[in-house]
mmCIF file of C-alpha atoms and ligand atoms in Angstrom:
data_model
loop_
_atom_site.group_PDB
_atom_site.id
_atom_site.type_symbol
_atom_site.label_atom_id
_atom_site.label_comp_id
_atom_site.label_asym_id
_atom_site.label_seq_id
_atom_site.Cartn_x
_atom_site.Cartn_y
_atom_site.Cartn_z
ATOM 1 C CA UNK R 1 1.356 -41.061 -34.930
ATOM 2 C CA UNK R 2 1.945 -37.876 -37.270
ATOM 3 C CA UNK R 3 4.629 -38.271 -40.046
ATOM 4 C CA UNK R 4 7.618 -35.312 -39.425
ATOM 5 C CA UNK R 5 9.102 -36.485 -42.682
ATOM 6 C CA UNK R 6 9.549 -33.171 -44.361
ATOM 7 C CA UNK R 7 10.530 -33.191 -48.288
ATOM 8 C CA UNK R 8 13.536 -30.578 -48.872
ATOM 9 C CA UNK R 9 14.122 -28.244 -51.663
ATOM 10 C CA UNK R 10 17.218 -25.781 -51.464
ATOM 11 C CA UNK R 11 17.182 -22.234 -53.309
ATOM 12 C CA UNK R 12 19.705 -22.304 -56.070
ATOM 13 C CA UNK R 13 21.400 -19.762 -54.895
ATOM 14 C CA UNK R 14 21.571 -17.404 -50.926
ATOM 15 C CA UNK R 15 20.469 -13.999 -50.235
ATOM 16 C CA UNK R 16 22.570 -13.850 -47.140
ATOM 17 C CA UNK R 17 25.479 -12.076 -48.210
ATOM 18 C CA UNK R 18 22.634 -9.332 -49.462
ATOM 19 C CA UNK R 19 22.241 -8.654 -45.307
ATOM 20 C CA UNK R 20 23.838 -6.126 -43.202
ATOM 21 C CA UNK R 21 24.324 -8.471 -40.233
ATOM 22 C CA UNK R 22 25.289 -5.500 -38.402
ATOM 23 C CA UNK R 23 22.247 -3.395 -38.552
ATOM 24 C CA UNK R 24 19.393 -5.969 -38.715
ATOM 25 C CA UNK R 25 16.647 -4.279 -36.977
ATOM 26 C CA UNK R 26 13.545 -6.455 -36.310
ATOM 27 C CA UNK R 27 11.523 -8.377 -38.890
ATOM 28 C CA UNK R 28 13.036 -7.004 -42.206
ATOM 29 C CA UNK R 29 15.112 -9.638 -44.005
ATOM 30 C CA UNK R 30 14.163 -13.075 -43.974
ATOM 31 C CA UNK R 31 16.450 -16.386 -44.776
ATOM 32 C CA UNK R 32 16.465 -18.934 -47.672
ATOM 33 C CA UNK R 33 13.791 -21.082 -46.192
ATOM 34 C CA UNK R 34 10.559 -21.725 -45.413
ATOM 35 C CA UNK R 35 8.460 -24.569 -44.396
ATOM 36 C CA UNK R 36 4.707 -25.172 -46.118
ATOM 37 C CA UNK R 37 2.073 -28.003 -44.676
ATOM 38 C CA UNK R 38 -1.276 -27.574 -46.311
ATOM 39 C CA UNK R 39 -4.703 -28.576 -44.575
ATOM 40 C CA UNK R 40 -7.335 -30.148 -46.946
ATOM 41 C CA UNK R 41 -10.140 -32.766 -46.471
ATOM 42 C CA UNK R 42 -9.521 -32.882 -42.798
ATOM 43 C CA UNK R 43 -5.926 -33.723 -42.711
ATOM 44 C CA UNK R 44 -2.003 -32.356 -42.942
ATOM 45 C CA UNK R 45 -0.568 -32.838 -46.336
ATOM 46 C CA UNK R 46 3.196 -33.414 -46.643
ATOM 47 C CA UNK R 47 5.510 -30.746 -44.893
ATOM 48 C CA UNK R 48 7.497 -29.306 -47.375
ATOM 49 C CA UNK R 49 11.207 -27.147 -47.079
ATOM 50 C CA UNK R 50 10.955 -24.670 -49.728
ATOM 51 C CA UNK R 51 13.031 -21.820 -50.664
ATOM 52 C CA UNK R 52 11.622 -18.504 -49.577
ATOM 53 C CA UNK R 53 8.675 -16.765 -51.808
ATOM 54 C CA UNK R 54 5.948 -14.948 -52.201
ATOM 55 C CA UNK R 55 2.363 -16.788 -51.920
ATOM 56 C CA UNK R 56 -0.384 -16.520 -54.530
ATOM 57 C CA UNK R 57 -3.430 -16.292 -53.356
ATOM 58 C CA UNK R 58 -7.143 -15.965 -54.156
ATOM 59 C CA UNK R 59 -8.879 -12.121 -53.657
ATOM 60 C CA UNK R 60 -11.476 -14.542 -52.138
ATOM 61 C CA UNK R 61 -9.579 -15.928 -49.773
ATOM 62 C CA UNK R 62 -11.782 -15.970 -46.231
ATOM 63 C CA UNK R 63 -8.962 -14.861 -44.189
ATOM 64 C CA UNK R 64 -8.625 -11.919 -46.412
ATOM 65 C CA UNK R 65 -12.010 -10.786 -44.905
ATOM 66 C CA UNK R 66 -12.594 -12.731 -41.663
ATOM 67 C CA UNK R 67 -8.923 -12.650 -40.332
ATOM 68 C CA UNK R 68 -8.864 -16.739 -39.531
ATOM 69 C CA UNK R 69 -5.337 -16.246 -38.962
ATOM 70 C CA UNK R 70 -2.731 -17.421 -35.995
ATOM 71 C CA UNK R 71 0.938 -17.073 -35.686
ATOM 72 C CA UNK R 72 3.774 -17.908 -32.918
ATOM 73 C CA UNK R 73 7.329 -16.475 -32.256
ATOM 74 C CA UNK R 74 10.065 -18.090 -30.795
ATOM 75 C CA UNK R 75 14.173 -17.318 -31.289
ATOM 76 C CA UNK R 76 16.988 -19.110 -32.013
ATOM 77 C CA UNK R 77 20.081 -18.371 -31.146
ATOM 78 C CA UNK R 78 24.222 -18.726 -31.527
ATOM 79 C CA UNK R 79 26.222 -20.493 -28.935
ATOM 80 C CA UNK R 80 29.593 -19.465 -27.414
ATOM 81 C CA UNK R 81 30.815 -22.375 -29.015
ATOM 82 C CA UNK R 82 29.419 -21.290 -32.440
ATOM 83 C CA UNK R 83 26.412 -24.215 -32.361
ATOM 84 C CA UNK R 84 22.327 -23.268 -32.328
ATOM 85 C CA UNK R 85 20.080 -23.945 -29.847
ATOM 86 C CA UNK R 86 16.049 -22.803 -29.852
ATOM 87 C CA UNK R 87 14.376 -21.560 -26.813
ATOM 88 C CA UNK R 88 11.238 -23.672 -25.603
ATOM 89 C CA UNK R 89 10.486 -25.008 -29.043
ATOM 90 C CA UNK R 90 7.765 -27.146 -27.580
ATOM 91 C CA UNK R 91 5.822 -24.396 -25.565
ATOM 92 C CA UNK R 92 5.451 -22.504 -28.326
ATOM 93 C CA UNK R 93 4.015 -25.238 -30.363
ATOM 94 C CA UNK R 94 1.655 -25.934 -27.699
ATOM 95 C CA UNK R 95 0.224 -22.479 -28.002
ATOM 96 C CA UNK R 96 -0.034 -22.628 -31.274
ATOM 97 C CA UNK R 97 -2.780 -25.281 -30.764
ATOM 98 C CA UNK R 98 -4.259 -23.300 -28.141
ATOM 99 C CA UNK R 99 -4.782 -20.327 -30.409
ATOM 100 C CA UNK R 100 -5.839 -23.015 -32.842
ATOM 101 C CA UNK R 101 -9.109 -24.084 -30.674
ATOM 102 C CA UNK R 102 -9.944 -20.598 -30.265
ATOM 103 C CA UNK R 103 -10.026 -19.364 -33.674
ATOM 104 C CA UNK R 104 -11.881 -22.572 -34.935
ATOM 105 C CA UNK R 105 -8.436 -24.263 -37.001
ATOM 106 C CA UNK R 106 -7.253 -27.225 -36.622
ATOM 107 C CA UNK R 107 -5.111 -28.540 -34.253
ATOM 108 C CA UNK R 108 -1.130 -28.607 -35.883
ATOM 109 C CA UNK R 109 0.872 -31.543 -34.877
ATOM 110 C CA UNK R 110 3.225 -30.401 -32.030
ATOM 111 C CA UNK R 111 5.857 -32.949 -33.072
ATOM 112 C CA UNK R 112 5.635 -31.776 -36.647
ATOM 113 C CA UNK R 113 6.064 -28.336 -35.432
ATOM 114 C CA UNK R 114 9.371 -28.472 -33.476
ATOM 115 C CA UNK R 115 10.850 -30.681 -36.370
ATOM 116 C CA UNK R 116 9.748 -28.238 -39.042
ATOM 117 C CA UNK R 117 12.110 -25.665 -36.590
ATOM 118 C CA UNK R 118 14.983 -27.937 -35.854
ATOM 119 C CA UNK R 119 15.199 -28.639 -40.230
ATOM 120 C CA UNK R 120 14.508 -25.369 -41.199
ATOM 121 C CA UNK R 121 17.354 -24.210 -38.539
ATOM 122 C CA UNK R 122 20.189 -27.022 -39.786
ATOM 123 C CA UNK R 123 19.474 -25.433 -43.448
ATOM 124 C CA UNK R 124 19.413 -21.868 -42.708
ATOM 125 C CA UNK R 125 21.998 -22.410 -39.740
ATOM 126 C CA UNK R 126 24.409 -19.439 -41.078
ATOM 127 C CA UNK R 127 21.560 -17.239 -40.866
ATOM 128 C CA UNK R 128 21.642 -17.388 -37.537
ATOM 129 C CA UNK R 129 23.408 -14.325 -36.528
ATOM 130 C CA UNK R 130 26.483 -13.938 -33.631
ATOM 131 C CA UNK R 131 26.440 -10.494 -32.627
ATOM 132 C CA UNK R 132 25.363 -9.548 -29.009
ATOM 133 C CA UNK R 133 21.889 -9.087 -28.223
ATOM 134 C CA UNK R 134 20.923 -10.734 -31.655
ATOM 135 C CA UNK R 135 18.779 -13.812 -32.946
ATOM 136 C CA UNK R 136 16.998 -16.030 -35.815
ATOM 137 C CA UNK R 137 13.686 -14.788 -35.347
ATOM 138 C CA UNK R 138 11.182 -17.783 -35.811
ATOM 139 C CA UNK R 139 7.792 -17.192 -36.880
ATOM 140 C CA UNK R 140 5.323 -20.330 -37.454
ATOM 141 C CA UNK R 141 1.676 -18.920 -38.495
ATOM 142 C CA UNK R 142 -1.189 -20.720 -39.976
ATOM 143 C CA UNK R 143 -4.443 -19.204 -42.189
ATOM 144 C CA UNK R 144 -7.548 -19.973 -43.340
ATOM 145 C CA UNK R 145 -7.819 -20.981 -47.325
ATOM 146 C CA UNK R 146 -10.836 -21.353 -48.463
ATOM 147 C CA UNK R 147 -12.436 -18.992 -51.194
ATOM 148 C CA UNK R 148 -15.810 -18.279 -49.763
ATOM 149 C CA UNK R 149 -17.828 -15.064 -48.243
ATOM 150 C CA UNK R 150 -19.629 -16.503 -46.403
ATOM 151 C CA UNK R 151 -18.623 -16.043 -42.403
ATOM 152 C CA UNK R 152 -17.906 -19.837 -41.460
ATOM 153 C CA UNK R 153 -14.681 -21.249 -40.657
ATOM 154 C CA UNK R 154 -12.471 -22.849 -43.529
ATOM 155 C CA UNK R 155 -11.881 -26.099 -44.446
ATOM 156 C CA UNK R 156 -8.283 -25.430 -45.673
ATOM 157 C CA UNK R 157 -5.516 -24.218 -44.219
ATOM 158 C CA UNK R 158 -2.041 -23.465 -44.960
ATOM 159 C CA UNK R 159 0.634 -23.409 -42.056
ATOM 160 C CA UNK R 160 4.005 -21.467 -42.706
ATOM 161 C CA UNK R 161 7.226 -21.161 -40.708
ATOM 162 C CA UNK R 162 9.469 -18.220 -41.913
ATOM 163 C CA UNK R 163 12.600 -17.025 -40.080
ATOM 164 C CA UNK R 164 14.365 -13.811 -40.090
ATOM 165 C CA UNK R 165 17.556 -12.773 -38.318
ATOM 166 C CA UNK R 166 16.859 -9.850 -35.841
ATOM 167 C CA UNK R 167 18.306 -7.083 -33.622
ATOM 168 C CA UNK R 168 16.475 -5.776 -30.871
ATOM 169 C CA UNK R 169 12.856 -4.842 -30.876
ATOM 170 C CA UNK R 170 13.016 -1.937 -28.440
ATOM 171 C CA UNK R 171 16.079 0.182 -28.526
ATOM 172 C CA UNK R 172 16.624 0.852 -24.525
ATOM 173 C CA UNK R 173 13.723 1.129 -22.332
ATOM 174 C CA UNK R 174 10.675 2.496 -23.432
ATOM 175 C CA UNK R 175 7.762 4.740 -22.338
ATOM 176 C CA UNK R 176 4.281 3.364 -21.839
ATOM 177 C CA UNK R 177 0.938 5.259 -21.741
ATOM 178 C CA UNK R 178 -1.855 3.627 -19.419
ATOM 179 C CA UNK R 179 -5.065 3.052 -21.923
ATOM 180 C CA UNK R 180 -8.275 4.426 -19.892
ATOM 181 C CA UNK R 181 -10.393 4.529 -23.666
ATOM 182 C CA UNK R 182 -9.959 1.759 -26.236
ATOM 183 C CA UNK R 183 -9.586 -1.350 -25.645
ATOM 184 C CA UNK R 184 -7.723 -4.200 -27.537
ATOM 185 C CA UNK R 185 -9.177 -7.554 -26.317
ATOM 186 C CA UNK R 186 -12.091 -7.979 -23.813
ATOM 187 C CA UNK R 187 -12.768 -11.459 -21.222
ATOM 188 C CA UNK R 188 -14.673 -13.916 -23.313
ATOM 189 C CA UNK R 189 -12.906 -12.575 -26.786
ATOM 190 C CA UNK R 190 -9.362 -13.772 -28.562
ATOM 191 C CA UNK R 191 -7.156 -11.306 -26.385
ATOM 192 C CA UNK R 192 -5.402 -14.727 -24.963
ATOM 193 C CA UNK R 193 -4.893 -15.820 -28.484
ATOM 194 C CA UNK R 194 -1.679 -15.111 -30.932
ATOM 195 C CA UNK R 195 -4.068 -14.201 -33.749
ATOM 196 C CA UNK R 196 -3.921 -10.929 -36.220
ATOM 197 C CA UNK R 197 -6.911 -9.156 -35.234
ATOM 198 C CA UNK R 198 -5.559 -8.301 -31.557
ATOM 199 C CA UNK R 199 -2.789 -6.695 -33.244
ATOM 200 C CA UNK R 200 -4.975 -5.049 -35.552
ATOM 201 C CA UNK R 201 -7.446 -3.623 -32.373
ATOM 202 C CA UNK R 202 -3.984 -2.047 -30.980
ATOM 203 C CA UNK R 203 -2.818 -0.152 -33.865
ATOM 204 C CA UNK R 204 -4.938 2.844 -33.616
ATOM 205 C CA UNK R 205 -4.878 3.560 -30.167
ATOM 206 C CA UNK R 206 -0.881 2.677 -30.297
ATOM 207 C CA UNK R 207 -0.829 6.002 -33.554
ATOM 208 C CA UNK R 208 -2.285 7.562 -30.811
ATOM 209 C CA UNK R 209 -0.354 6.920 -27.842
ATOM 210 C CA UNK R 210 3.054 7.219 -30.378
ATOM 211 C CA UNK R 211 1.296 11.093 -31.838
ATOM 212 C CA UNK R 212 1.972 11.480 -27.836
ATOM 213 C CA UNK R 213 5.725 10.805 -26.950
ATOM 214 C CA UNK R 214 4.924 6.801 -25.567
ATOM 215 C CA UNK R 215 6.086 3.676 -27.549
ATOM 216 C CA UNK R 216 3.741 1.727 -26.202
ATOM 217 C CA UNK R 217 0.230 0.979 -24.468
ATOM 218 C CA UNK R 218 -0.432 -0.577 -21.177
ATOM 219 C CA UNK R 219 -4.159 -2.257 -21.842
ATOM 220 C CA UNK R 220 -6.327 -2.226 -18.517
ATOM 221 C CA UNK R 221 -9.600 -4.036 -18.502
ATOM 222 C CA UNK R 222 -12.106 -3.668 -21.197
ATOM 223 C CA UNK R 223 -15.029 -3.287 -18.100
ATOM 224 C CA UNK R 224 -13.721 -1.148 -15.743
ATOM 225 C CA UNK R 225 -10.222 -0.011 -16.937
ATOM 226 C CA UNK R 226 -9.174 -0.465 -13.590
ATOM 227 C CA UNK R 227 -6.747 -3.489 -13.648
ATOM 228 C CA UNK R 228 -3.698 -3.677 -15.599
ATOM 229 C CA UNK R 229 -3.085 -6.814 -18.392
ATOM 230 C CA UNK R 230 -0.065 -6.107 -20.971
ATOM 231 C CA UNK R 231 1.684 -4.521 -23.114
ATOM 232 C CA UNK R 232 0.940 -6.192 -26.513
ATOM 233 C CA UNK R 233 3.982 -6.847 -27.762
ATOM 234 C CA UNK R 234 4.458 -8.009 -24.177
ATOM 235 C CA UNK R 235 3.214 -8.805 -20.769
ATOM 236 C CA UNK R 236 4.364 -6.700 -17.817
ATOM 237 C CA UNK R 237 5.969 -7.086 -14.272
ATOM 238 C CA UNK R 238 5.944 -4.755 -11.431
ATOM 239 C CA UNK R 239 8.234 -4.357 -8.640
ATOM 240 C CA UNK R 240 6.465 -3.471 -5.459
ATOM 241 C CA UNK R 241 8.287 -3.257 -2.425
ATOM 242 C CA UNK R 242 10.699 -6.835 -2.635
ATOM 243 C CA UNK R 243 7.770 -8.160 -4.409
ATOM 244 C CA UNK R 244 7.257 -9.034 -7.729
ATOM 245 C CA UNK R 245 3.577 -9.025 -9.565
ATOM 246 C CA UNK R 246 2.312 -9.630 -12.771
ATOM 247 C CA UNK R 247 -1.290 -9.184 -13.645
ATOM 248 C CA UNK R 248 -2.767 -13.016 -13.781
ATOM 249 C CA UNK R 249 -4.150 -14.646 -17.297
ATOM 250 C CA UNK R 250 -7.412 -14.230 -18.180
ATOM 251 C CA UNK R 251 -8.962 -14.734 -21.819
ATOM 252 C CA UNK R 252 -8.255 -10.929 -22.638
ATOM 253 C CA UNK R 253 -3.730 -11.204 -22.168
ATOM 254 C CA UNK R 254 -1.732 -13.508 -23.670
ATOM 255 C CA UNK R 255 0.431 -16.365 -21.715
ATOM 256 C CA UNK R 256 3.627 -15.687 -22.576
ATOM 257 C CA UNK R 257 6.730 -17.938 -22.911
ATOM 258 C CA UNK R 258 8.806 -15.333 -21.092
ATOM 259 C CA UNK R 259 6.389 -14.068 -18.477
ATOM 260 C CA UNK R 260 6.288 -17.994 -17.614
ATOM 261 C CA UNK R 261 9.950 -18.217 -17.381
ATOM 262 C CA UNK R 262 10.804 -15.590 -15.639
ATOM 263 C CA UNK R 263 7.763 -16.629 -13.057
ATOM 264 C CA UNK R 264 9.715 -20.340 -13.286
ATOM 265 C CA UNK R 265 13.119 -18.684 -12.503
ATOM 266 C CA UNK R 266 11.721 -16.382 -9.908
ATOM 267 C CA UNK R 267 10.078 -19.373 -8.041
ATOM 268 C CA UNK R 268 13.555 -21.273 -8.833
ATOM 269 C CA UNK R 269 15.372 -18.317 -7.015
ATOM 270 C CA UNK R 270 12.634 -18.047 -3.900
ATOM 271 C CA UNK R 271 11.827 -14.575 -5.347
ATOM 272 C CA UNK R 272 8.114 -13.188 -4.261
ATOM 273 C CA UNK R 273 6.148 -13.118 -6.972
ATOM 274 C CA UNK R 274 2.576 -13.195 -7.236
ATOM 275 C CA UNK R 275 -0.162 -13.026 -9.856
ATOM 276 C CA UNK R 276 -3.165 -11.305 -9.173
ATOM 277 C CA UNK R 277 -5.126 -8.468 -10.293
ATOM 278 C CA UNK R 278 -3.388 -5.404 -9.901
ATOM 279 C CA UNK R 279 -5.201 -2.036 -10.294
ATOM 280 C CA UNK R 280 -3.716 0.967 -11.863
ATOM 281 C CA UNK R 281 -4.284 2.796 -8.416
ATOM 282 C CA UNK R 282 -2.283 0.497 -6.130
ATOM 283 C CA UNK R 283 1.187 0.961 -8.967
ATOM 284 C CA UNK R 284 0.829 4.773 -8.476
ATOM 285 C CA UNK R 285 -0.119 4.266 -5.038
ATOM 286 C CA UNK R 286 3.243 2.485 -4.677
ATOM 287 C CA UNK R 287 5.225 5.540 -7.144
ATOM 288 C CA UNK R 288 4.256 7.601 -4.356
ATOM 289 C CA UNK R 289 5.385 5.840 -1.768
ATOM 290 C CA UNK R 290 8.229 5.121 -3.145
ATOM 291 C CA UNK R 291 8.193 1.592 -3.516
ATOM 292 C CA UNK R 292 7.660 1.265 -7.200
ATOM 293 C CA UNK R 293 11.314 -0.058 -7.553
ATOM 294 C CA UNK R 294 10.719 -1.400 -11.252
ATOM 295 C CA UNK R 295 8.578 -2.118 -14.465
ATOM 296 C CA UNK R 296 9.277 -4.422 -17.263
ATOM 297 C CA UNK R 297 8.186 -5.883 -19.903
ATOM 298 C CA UNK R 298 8.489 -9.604 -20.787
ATOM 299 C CA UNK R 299 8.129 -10.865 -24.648
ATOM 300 C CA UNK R 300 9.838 -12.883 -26.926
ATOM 301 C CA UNK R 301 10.589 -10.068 -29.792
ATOM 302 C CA UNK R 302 10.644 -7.711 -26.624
ATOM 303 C CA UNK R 303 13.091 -10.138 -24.146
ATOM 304 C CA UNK R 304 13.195 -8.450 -20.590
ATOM 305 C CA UNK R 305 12.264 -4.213 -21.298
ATOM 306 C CA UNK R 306 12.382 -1.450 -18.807
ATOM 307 C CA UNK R 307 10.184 1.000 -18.518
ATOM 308 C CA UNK R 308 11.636 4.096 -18.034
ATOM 309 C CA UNK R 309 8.238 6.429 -17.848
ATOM 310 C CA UNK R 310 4.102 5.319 -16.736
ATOM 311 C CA UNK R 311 1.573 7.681 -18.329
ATOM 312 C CA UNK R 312 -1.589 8.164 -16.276
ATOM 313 C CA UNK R 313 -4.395 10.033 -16.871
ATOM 314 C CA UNK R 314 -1.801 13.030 -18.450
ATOM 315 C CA UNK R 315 0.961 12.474 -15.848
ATOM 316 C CA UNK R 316 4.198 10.899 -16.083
ATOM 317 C CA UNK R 317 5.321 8.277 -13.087
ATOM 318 C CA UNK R 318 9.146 8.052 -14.015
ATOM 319 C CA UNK R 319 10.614 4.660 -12.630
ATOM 320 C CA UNK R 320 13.980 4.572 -10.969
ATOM 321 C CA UNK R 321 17.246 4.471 -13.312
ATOM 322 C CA UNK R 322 18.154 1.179 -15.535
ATOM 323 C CA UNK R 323 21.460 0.452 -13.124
ATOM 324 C CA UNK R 324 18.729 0.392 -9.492
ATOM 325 C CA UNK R 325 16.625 -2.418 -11.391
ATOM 326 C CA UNK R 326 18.386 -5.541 -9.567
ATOM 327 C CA UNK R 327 15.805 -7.857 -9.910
ATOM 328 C CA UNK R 328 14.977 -7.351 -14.172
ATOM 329 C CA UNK R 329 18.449 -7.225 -14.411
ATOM 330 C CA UNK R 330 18.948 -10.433 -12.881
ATOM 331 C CA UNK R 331 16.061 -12.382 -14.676
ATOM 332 C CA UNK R 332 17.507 -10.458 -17.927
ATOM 333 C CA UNK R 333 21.338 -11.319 -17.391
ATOM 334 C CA UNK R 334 20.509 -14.996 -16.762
ATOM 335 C CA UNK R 335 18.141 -15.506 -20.132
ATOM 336 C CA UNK R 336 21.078 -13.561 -22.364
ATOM 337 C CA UNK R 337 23.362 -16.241 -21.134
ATOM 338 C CA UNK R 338 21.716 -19.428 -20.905
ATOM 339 C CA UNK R 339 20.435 -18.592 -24.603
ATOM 340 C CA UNK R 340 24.092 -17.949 -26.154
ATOM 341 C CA UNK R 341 24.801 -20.985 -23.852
ATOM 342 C CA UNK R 342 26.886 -19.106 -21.135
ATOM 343 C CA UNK R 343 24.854 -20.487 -18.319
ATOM 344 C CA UNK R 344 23.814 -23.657 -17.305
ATOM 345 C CA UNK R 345 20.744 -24.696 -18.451
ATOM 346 C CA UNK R 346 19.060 -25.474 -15.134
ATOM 347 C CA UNK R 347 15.195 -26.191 -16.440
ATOM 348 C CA UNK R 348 16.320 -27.198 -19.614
ATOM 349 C CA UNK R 349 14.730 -24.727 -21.821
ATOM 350 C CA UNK R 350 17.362 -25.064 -24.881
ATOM 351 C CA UNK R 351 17.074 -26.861 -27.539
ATOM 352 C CA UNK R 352 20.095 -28.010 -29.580
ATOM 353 C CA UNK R 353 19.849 -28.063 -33.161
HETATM 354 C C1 COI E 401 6.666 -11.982 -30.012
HETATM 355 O O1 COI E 401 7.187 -11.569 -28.985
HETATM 356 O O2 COI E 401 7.089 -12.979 -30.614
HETATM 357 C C2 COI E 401 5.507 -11.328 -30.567
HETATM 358 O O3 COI E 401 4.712 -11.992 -31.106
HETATM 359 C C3 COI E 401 5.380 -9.874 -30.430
HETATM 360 C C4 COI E 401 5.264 -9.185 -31.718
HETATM 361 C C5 COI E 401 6.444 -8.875 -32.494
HETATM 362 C C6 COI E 401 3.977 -9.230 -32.369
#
């Protein structure tokens, strides 16, 4: 049984009245807190609450150069009735573990995890912001702390959770460019994983694809660049026909928290949806049909985001308007509520804090 006794110690003083609550943006400001567990000699040291500071650390330090780093993201979020409640604390923390395996760390105590949340949420509470479309942005990540060159994986670790109160990370629906070139994770690789060096892979074709008009990338296969996987800063839904489908996991996309519940509400709601390989060719077989009724992406940072435009191979597929989407809207109107607690928690995904 793992200890979640965590030892508290509050800034002196806030930074909160420092923040424009009303233009937060995403991932700028961060609250008082933050929680520290360090790994040594094969165990979890004492979880510490801590105000919020910089880290030292040693130019040596292996993930400096080997990128032995994971992270999560989860939200928080303001009730109606001016409370806070976490979405699917637990699922996050049990991805954690699974990018854990991967990258060669050790396991984090699940338990220890969702605690660490819950505290660090009762202390920071009125960082939790209230206006619409708004949340505490969570972010638990772990790295590697050992000061050695040599390519191996550490025997230390340190494990962080920060938080950060956050607007929206897409402004409106955005326009997505189909990748036929690079590639950001192949089958067999970390592209299932939450960990740096998939983000890093993306950046330069994302320049790229940004140099061109598109906000974002839709990855295909590393093999073939045939099938489609995500987004990577989400995964992606397609309406076909009445149907929905989302590209299934593999080891190169990530299993998201929201592609899983809005695959959970859509089975909930007897909606079609299937998950299956789905080439490039059968979506813009379907634009020109016209049965290409919709295209989203699904993310925690991201929520539920249209796309508006599909870049192929230099042409643009444009989707039909925001207000035709009745099935994103649906899957996005229920998740706004039930996370400001407006609807009722049916699968019990909140967590009060
Ligand atoms: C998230 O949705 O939490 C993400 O991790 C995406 C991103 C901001 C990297």
């Amino acid at each position: 049984m793992t200890s979640t006794d965590i030892k508290i110690t509050k800034a002196s003083s806030s930074k909160i009245h420092q923040v424009n609550f009303d233009n937060l943006g995403f991932g700028q400001v961060f609250s008082d807190h933050m929680m520290v567990v360090d790994y040594q000699n094969g165990k979890w040291g004492e979880a510490e609450i801590v105000p919020y500071g910089n880290l030292s650390v040693a130019p040596s330090l292996t993930t400096l150069h080997y990128a032995q780093t994971i992270f999560e993201g989860l939200k928080a979020f303001r009730q109606a009735d001016g409370s806070v409640a976490v979405y699917r604390p637990e699922k996050h923390a049990a991805r954690f573990n699974i990018s854990a395996e991967r990258l060669c760390m050790p396991d984090f105590p699940e338990e220890l995890f969702v605690e660490g949340v819950k505290q660090l949420l009762s202390i920071d509470s009125e960082w939790v912001p209230s206006q619409k479309g708004t949340s505490l942005y969570i972010r638990p990540f772990m790295f590697a702390t050992d000061e050695f060159l040599g390519v191996r994986p550490s025997r230390a670790y340190k494990f962080l959770i920060i938080t950060s109160p956050a607007g929206s990370y897409y402004e409106g629906g955005v326009k997505v460019i189909v990748e036929d070139k690079y590639v950001r994770a192949s089958e067999g690789g970390t592209g299932f994983t939450k960990t740096g060096g998939n983000y890093a892979a993306s950046l330069y074709p994302a320049v790229k694809a940004l140099e061109k008009g598109y906000h974002q990338i839709l990855w295909t296969d590393s093999k073939e660049h045939k099938y489609v996987e995500e987004i990577g800063t989400m995964n992606v839904m397609f309406q076909i026909g009445d149907k929905l489908v989302t590209p299934e996991l593999n080891s190169s996309l990530l299993a998201g928290v929201t592609r899983a519940s809005v695959i959970e509400l859509a089975k909930h709601w007897n909606i079609p949806i299937e998950e299956r390989k789905l080439s490039i060719d059968e979506i813009v077989e379907a634009h020109e049909k016209g049965i290409l009724k919709d295209a989203f992406g699904t993310g925690t940072a991201a929520t539920i985001t249209h796309i508006e435009t599909l870049n192929y191979k230099g042409k643009d597929y444009h989707l039909p308007p925001i207000e035709e989407r009745q099935l994103s809207k649906k899957f996005h109107n229920y998740l706004s509520k039930l996370k400001v607690g407006e609807a009722e928690d049916e699968l019990k995904w909140m967590t009060s804090i």
